[in-house]
Coordinates of C-alpha atoms in Angstrom, one line a residue:
Chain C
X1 CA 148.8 6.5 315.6
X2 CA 150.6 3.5 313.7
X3 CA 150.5 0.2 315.7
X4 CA 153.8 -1.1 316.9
X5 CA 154.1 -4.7 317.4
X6 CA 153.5 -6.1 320.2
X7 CA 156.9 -7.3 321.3
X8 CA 156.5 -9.7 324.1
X9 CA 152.4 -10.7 323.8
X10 CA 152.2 -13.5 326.7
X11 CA 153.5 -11.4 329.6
X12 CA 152.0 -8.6 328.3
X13 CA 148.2 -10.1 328.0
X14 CA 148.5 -12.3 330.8
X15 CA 149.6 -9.5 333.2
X16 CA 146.4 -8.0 332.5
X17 CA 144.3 -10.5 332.1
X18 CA 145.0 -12.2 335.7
X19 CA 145.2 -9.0 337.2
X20 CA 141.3 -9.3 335.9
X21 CA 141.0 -12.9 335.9
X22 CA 139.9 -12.6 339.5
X23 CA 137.2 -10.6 339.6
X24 CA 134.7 -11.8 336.6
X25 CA 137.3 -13.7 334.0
X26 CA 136.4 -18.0 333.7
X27 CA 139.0 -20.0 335.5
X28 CA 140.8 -21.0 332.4
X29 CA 142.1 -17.0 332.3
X30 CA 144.4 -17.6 334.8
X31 CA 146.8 -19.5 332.5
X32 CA 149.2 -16.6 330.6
X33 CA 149.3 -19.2 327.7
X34 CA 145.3 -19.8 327.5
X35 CA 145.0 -15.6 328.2
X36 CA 147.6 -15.0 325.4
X37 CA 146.0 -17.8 322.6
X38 CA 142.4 -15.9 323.3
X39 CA 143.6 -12.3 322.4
X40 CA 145.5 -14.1 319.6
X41 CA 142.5 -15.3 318.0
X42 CA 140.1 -12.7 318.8
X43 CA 143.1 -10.6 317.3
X44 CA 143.0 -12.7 314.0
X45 CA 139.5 -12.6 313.9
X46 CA 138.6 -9.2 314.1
X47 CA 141.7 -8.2 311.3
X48 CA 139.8 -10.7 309.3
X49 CA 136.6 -8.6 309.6
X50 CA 137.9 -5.7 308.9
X51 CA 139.4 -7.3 306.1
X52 CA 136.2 -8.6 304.7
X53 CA 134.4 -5.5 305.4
X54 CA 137.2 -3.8 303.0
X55 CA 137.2 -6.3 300.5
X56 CA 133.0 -6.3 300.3
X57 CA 132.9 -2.8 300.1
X58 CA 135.6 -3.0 297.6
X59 CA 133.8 -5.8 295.7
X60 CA 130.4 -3.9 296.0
X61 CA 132.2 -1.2 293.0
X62 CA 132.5 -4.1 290.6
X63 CA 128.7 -4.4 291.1
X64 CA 126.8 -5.0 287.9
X65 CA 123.8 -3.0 289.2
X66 CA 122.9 -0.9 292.7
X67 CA 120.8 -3.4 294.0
X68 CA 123.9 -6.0 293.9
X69 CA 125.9 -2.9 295.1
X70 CA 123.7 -2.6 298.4
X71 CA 123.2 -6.4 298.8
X72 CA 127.5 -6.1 299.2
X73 CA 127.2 -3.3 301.3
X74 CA 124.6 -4.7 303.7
X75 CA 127.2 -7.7 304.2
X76 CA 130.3 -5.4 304.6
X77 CA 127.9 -3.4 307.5
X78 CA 127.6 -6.8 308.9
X79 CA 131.2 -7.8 308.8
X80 CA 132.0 -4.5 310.5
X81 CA 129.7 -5.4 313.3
X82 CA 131.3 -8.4 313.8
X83 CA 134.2 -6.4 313.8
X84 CA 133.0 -4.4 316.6
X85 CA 131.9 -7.0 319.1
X86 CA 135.0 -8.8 318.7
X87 CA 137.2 -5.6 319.9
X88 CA 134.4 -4.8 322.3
X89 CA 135.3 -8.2 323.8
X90 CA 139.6 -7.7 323.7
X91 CA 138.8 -4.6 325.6
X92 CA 136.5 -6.4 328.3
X93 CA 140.0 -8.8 328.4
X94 CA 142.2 -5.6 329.5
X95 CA 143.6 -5.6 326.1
X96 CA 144.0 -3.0 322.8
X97 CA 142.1 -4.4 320.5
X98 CA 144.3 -2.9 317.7
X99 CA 147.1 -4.1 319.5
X100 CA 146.2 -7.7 319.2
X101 CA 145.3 -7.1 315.6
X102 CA 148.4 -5.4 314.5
X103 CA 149.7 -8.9 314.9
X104 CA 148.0 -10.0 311.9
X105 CA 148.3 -7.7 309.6
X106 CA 150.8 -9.4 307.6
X107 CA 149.7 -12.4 306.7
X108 CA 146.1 -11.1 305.7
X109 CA 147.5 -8.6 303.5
X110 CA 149.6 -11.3 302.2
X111 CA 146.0 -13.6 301.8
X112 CA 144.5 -10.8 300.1
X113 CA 147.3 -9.5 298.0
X114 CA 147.9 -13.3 296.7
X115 CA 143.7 -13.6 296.1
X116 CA 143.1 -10.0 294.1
X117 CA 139.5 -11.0 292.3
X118 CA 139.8 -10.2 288.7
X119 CA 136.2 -9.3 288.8
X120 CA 133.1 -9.7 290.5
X121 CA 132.8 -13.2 290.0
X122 CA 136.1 -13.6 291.5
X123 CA 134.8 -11.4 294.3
X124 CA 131.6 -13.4 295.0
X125 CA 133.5 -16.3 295.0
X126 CA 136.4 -15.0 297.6
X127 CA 133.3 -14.0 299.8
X128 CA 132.2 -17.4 299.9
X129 CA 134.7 -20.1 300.0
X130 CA 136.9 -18.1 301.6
X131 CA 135.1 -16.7 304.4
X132 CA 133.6 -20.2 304.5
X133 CA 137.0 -21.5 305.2
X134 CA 138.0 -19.0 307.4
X135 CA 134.7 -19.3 309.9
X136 CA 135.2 -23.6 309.6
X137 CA 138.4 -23.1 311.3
X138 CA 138.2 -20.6 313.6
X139 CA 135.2 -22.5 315.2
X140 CA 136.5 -25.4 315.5
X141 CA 139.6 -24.0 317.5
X142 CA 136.5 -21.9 319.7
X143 CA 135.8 -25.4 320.5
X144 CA 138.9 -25.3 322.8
X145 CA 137.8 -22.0 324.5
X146 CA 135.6 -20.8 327.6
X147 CA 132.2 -20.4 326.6
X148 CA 131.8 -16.7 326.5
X149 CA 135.0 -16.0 324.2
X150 CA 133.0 -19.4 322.1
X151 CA 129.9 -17.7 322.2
X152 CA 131.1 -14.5 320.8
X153 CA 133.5 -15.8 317.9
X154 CA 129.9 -18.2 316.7
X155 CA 128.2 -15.2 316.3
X156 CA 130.7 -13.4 314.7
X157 CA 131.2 -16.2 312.1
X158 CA 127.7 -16.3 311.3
X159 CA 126.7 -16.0 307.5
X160 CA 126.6 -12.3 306.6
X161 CA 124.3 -13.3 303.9
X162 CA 126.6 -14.3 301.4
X163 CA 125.5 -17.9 300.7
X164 CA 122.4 -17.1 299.4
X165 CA 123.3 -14.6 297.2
X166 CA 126.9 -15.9 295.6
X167 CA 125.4 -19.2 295.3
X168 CA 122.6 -17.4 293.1
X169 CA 124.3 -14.8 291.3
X170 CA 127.3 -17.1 289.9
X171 CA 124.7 -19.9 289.2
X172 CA 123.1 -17.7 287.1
X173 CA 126.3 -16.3 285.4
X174 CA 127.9 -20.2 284.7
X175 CA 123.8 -21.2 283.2
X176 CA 124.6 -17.7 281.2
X177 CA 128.1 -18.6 280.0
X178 CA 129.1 -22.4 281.1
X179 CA 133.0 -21.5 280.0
X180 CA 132.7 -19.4 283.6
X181 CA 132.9 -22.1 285.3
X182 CA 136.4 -23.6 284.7
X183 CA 138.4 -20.2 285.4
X184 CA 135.8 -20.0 288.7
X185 CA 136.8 -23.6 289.5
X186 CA 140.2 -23.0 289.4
X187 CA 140.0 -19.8 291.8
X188 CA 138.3 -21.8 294.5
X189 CA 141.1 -24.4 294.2
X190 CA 143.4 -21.4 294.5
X191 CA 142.0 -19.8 297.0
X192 CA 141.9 -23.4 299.3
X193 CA 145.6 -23.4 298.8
X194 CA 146.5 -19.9 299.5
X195 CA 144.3 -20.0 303.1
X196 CA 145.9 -23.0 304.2
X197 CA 149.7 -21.9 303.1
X198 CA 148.8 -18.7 305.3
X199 CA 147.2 -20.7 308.2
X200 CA 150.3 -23.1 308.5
X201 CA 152.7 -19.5 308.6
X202 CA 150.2 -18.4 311.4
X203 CA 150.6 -21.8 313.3
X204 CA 154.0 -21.8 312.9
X205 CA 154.4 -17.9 314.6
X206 CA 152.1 -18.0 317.1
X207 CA 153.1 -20.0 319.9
X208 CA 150.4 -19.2 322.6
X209 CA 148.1 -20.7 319.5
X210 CA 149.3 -23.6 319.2
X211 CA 149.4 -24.1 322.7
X212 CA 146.1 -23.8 322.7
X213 CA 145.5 -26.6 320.5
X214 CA 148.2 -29.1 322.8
X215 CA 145.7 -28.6 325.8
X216 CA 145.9 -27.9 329.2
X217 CA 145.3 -29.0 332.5
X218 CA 141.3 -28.5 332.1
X219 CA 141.4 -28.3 328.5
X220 CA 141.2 -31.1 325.8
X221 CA 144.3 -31.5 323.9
X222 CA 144.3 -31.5 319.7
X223 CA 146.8 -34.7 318.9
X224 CA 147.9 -35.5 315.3
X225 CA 145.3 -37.6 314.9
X226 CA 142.3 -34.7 315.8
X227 CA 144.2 -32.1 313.7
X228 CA 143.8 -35.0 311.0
X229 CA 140.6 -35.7 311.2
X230 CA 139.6 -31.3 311.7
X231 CA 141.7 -30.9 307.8
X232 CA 139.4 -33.4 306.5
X233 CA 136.2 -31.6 308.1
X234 CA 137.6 -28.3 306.6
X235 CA 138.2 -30.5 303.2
X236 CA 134.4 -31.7 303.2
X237 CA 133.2 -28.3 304.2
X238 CA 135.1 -26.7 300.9
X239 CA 134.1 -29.4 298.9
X240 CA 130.1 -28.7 299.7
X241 CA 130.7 -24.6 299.0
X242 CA 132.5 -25.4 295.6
X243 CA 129.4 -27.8 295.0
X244 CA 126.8 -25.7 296.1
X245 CA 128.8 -22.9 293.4
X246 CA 128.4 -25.5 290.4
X247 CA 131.9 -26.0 290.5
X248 CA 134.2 -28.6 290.2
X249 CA 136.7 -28.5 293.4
Chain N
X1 CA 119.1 -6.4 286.7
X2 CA 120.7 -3.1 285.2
X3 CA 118.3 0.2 286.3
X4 CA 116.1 1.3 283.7
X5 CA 115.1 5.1 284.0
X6 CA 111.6 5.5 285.3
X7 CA 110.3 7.1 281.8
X8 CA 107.5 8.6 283.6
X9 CA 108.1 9.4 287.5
X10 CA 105.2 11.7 288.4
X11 CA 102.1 9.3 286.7
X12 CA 104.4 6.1 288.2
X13 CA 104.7 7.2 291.3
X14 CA 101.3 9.2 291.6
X15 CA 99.4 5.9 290.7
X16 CA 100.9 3.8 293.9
X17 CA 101.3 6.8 296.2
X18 CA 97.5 7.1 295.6
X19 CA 96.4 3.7 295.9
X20 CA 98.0 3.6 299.1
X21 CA 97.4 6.8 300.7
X22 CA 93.6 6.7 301.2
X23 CA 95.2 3.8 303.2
X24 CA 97.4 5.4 305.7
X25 CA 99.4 8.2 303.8
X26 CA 99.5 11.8 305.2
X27 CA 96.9 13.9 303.1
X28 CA 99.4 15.6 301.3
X29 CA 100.5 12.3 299.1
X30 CA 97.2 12.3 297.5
X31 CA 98.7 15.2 295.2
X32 CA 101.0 13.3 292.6
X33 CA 103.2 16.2 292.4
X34 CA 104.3 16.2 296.0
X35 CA 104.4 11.9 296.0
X36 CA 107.1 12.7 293.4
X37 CA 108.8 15.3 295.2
X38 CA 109.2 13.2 298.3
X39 CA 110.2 10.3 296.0
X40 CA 112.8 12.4 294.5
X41 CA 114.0 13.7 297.6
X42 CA 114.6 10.3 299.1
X43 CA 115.8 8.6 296.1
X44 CA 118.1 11.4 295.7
X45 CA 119.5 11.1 300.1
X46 CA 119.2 7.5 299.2
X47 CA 121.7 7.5 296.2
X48 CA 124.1 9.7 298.5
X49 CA 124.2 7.6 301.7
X50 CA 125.3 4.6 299.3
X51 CA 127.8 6.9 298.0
X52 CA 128.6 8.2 301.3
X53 CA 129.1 4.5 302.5
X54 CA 131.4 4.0 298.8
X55 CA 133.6 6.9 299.6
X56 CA 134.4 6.3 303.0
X57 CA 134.9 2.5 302.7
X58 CA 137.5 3.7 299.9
X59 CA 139.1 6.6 302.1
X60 CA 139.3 4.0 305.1
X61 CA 142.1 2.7 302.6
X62 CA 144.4 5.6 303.1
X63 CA 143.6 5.6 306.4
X64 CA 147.5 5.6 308.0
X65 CA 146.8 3.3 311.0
X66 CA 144.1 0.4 311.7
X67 CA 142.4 2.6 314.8
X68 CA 141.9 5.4 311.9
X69 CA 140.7 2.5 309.2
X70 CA 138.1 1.3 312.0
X71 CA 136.9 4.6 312.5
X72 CA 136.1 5.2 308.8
X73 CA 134.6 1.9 308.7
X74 CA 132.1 2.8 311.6
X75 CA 131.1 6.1 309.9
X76 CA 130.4 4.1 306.3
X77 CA 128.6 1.2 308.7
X78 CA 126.7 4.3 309.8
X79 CA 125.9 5.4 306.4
X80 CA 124.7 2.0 305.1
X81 CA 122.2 2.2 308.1
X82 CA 120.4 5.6 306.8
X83 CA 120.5 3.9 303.8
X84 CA 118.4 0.8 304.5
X85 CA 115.3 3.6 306.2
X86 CA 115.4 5.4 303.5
X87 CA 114.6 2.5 300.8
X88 CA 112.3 1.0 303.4
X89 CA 110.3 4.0 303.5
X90 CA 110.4 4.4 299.4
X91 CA 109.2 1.0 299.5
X92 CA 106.1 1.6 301.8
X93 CA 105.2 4.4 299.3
X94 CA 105.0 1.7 296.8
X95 CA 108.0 2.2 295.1
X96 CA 111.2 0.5 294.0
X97 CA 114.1 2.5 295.8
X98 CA 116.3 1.4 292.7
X99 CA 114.4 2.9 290.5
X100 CA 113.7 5.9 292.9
X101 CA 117.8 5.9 293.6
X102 CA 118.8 5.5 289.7
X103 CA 117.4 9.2 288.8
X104 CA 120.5 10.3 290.4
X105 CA 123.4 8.4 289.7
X106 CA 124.4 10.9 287.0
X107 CA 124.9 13.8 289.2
X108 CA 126.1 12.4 292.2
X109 CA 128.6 10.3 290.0
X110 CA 130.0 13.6 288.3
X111 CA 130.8 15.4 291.6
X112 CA 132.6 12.6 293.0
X113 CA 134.8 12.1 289.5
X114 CA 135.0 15.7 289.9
X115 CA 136.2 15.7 293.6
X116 CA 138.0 12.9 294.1
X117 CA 140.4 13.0 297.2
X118 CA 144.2 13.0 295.9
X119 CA 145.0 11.5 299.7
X120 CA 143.4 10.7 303.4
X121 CA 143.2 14.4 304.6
X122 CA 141.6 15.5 301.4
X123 CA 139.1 12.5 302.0
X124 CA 138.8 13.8 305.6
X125 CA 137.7 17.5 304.5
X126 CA 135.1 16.1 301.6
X127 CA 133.5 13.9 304.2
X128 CA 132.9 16.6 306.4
X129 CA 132.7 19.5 304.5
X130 CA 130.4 17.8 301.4
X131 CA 128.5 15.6 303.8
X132 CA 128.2 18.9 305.8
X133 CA 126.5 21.1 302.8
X134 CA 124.4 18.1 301.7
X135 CA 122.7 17.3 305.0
X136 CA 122.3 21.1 305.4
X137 CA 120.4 21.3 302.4
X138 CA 117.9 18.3 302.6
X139 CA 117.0 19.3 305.9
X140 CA 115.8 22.5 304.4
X141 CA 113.5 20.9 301.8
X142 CA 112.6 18.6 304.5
X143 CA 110.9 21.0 306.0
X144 CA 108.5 21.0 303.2
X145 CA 107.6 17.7 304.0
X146 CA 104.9 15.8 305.8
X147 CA 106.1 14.8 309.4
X148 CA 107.0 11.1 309.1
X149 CA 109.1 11.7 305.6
X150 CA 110.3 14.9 307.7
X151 CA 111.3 12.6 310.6
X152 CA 113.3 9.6 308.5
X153 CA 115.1 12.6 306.6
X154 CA 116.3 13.8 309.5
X155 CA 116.9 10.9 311.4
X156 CA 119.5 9.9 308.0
X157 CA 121.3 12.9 307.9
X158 CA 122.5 12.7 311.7
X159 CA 126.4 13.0 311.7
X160 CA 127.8 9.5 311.1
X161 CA 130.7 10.1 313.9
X162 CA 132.6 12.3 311.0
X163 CA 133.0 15.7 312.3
X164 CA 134.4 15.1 315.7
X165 CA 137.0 12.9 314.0
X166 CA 137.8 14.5 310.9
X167 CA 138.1 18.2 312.6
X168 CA 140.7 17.0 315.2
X169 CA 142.9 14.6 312.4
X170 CA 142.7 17.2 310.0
X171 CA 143.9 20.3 313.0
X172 CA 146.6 17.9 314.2
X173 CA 147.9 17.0 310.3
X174 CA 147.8 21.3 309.6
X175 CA 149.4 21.6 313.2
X176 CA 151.5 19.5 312.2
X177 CA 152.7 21.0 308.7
X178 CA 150.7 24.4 308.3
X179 CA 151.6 24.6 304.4
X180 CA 148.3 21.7 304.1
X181 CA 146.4 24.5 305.3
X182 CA 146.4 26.2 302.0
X183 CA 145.6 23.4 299.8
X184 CA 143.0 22.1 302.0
X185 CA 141.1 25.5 302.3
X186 CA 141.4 25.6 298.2
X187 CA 139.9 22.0 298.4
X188 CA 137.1 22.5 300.5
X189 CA 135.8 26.4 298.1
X190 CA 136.5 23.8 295.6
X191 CA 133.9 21.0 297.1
X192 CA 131.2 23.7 297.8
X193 CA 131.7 24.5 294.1
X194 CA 131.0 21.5 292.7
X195 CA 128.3 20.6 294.9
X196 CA 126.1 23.6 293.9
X197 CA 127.0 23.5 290.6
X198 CA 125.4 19.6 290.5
X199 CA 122.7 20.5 292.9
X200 CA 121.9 23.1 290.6
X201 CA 121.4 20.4 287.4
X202 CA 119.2 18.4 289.6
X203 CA 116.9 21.2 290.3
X204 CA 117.0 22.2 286.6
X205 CA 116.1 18.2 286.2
X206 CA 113.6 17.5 288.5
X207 CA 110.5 19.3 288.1
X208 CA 108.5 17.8 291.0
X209 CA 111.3 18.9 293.6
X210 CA 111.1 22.2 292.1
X211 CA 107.5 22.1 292.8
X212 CA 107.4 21.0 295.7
X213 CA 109.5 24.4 296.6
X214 CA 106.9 26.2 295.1
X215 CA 104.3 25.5 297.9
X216 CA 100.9 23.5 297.2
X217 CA 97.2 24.1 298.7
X218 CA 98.3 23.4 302.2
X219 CA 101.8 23.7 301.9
X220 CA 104.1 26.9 302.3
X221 CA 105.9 28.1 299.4
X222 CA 109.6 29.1 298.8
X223 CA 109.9 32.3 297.1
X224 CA 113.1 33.7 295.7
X225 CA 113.5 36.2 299.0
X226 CA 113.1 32.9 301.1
X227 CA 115.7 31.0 298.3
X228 CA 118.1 33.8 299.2
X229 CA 117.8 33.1 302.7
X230 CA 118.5 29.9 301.8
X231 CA 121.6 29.7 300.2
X232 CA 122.5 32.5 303.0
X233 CA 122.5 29.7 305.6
X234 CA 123.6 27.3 303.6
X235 CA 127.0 29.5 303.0
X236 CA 127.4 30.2 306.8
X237 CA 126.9 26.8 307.6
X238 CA 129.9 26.0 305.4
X239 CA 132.0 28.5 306.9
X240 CA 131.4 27.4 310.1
X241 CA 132.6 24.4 309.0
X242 CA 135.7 25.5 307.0
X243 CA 136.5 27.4 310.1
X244 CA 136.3 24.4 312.8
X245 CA 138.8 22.9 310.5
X246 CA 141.0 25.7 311.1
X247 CA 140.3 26.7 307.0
X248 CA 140.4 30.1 305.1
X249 CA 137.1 29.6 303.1

C-alpha cells in the first residue's frame, strides 16, 4: 500500500481528465497543463490537511487542560474534513487522491520537521501563522482556477477555529509572563522563513504550477510585477496575525 | 483552567438534574442517584471517545502508507464526533462535561500507559479489540437508562469504520508472517486484562454507577446471576472478536 511517485504527472492527469473533460469538466480542463496544475494543488492542499490534522491532534497532548485538549481536537476534525472534500474532489477529476498527494510529501515533512513546537505555545502559534500563511497563498493562486475547483479550496481554507482561540490563549500567557513574547516572536519570524524557503522548492519542481501562474489562453497570466505585489499581500497578512498575537514580527 | 475534582458529584449533580427535570427530564432524573449514574456513565464514554480520538490520531502515525494514515484519521474524526453529543447532552443536564469527563482520567490514563501499542498492528488490535469490549459494556449499562440517554449512548458507540479495516490489515500482516499471530493473540488476553482490571476500580470508585446496577423504584436491578451473564457476554463478544482477527484468545 506505499504510494509510488507519480512518474510522469501531466500525461498521466490530463489523459484522464480530457477523457472526462467532455462530459461535465469547465472548458479550461481541456489544457493537460491547467488539468495537471489543479491535481497539483488540490494534491498540496489536501497533504497539508492531513498534515494539520496530525500536528493539531499532536498539539492537542501538550494541552494544559481537556477543555484546550477538545478545543484542538475539534479543529483537527475540521482539518480532516477539509481533508476529505478535497480528495472527494481529485476523485470527481479521474484522479488518486493519494496519488496526487504522495507528491508532496517531502517538502511538508521537511516544513514540519524544520517547525517541531517546543511546546504548546509553539504549537498555537504554528496553527496560526502558519496555516494563515498557507490558506493566503493557496487562495490567491485559486484565483487563477475554474470556479468549482475555487470554490472548493475557499472552503477548505476556511478558519478551523484557530484565530479565536491562539489569539486568546497566548495573549493570556505573554500578560502572564511578558518574557513569552520574545522567544514567540522569534518563532513566527521563523516560521515566515521556513514556509517561504519550502514554497520557492515547490515552485521550482512543479512545473504544471508554475504554468499555472504564466496563464493561458483564457486565463490571466501572474507577471513579476503581480507575484510582487501577491509577496507583499502575504507580508501584510503575516504582519496582521503576528499583531493580532502581541508580537513583534 | 486545570479540572478540579467535583468534591461532591451526587448533591452537585442532583441539585441541577432536579431543577431541570420537572422541566423536561425523563422521571427517572428526579432521583439524584440515577442523575449521577447517567452523569458518570457519560462522563466516563466521554473521557474514552477523546481518548479514542488521542490514540488513533497517534497510531495514524505508524500508519505505513498515506491511504492507511487517512483511514485512521477518519475513524478518530469519527470519534471526536461521539464526543461532542456526549458533552452536549452532559451539558443539557446542567452539567460541565469537564468536570463530568475529569472523574475518569485516572483510569482510563493507566490502561493506556499500561497498553501502549509497541507498533501499527498492535495499535490495530487495541482499537478493535479494546474499543470492542468497551462499547460492549456501556451498551449493557445503557440499558439501564432512560430512552434518550439510552439512544445518544448508543448512537456513540457505533463502530467508527475500525473493524472492517483493522480485521482485514491485521489478516493480511499475519498472512503475511504468521509468527505475528502469536504475539498479537498474547496482546489482545493482555488488553481484555487490563481493561477489566480498570473497569473494575471504577466500579469500586463510583458508587452511583454501582447503584444504578442495583435497580431503583422503577427500574430493573442487576443481580449477581444477571452480572454473571454479563461478563458471559462480554467474554464471547471478545472472542468473537479475537477470532475474526484470526487470534487464539
Amino acid at each position: 500500500m506505499a504510494e509510488s511517485p507519480r512518474e510522469t504527472p501531466v500525461p498521466t492527469g490530463a489523459a484522464v481528465g480530457v477523457a472526462r473533460w467532455s462530459e461535465q469538466l469547465p472548458v479550461a480542463f481541456s489544457d493537460p497543463v491547467y488539468m495537471a496544475a489543479v491535481v497539483d494543488l488540490l494534491g498540496a492542499i489536501a497533504y497539508g490537511e492531513m498534515s494539520a490534522f496530525e500536528r493539531l491532534s499532536e498539539d492537542a497532548k501538550m494541552a494544559p487542560s481537556l477543555r484546550d485538549k477538545a478545543e484542538l481536537a475539534r479543529m483537527a476534525s475540521t482539518e480532516f474534513a477539509h481533508f476529505e472534500a478535497l480528495t472527494a474532489r481529485l476523485t470527481e477529476l479521474g484522479v488518486d487522491p493519494f496519488d496526487a498527494m504522495s507528491e508532496f510529501a517531502s517538502p511538508f515533512e521537511g516544513f514540519h520537521r524544520r517547525t517541531t513546537p517546543a511546546d504548546w505555545l509553539e504549537g498555537l502559534v504554528k496553527a496560526y501563522v502558519g496555516d494563515g500563511l498557507a490558506a493566503d497563498f493557496y487562495r490567491e493562486v485559486a484565483m487563477f482556477l475554474d470556479a468549482d475547483t475555487r470554490a472548493i479550496i475557499t472552503e477548505s481554507l476556511a478558519d478551523a477555529g484557530q484565530s479565536a482561540f491562539v489569539i486568546d490563549r497566548v495573549r493570556a500567557a505573554i500578560a502572564a509572563e511578558p518574557r513569552l513574547g520574545g522567544r514567540l516572536a522569534l518563532w513566527g519570524r521563523r516560521l515566515m522563513g521556513e514556509a517561504l524557503s519550502q514554497a520557492q522548492r515547490v515552485a521550482a519542481e512543479r512545473d504544471a504550477l508554475t504554468a499555472l501562474l504564466s496563464g493561458g489562453v483564457d486565463r490571466p497570466a501572474m507577471d513579476l510585477v503581480a507575484i510582487g505585489r501577491l509577496f507583499t499581500r502575504l507580508t501584510e497578512n503575516h504582519l496582521q496575525r503576528m499583531e493580532a498575537l502581541g508580537l513583534a514580527a
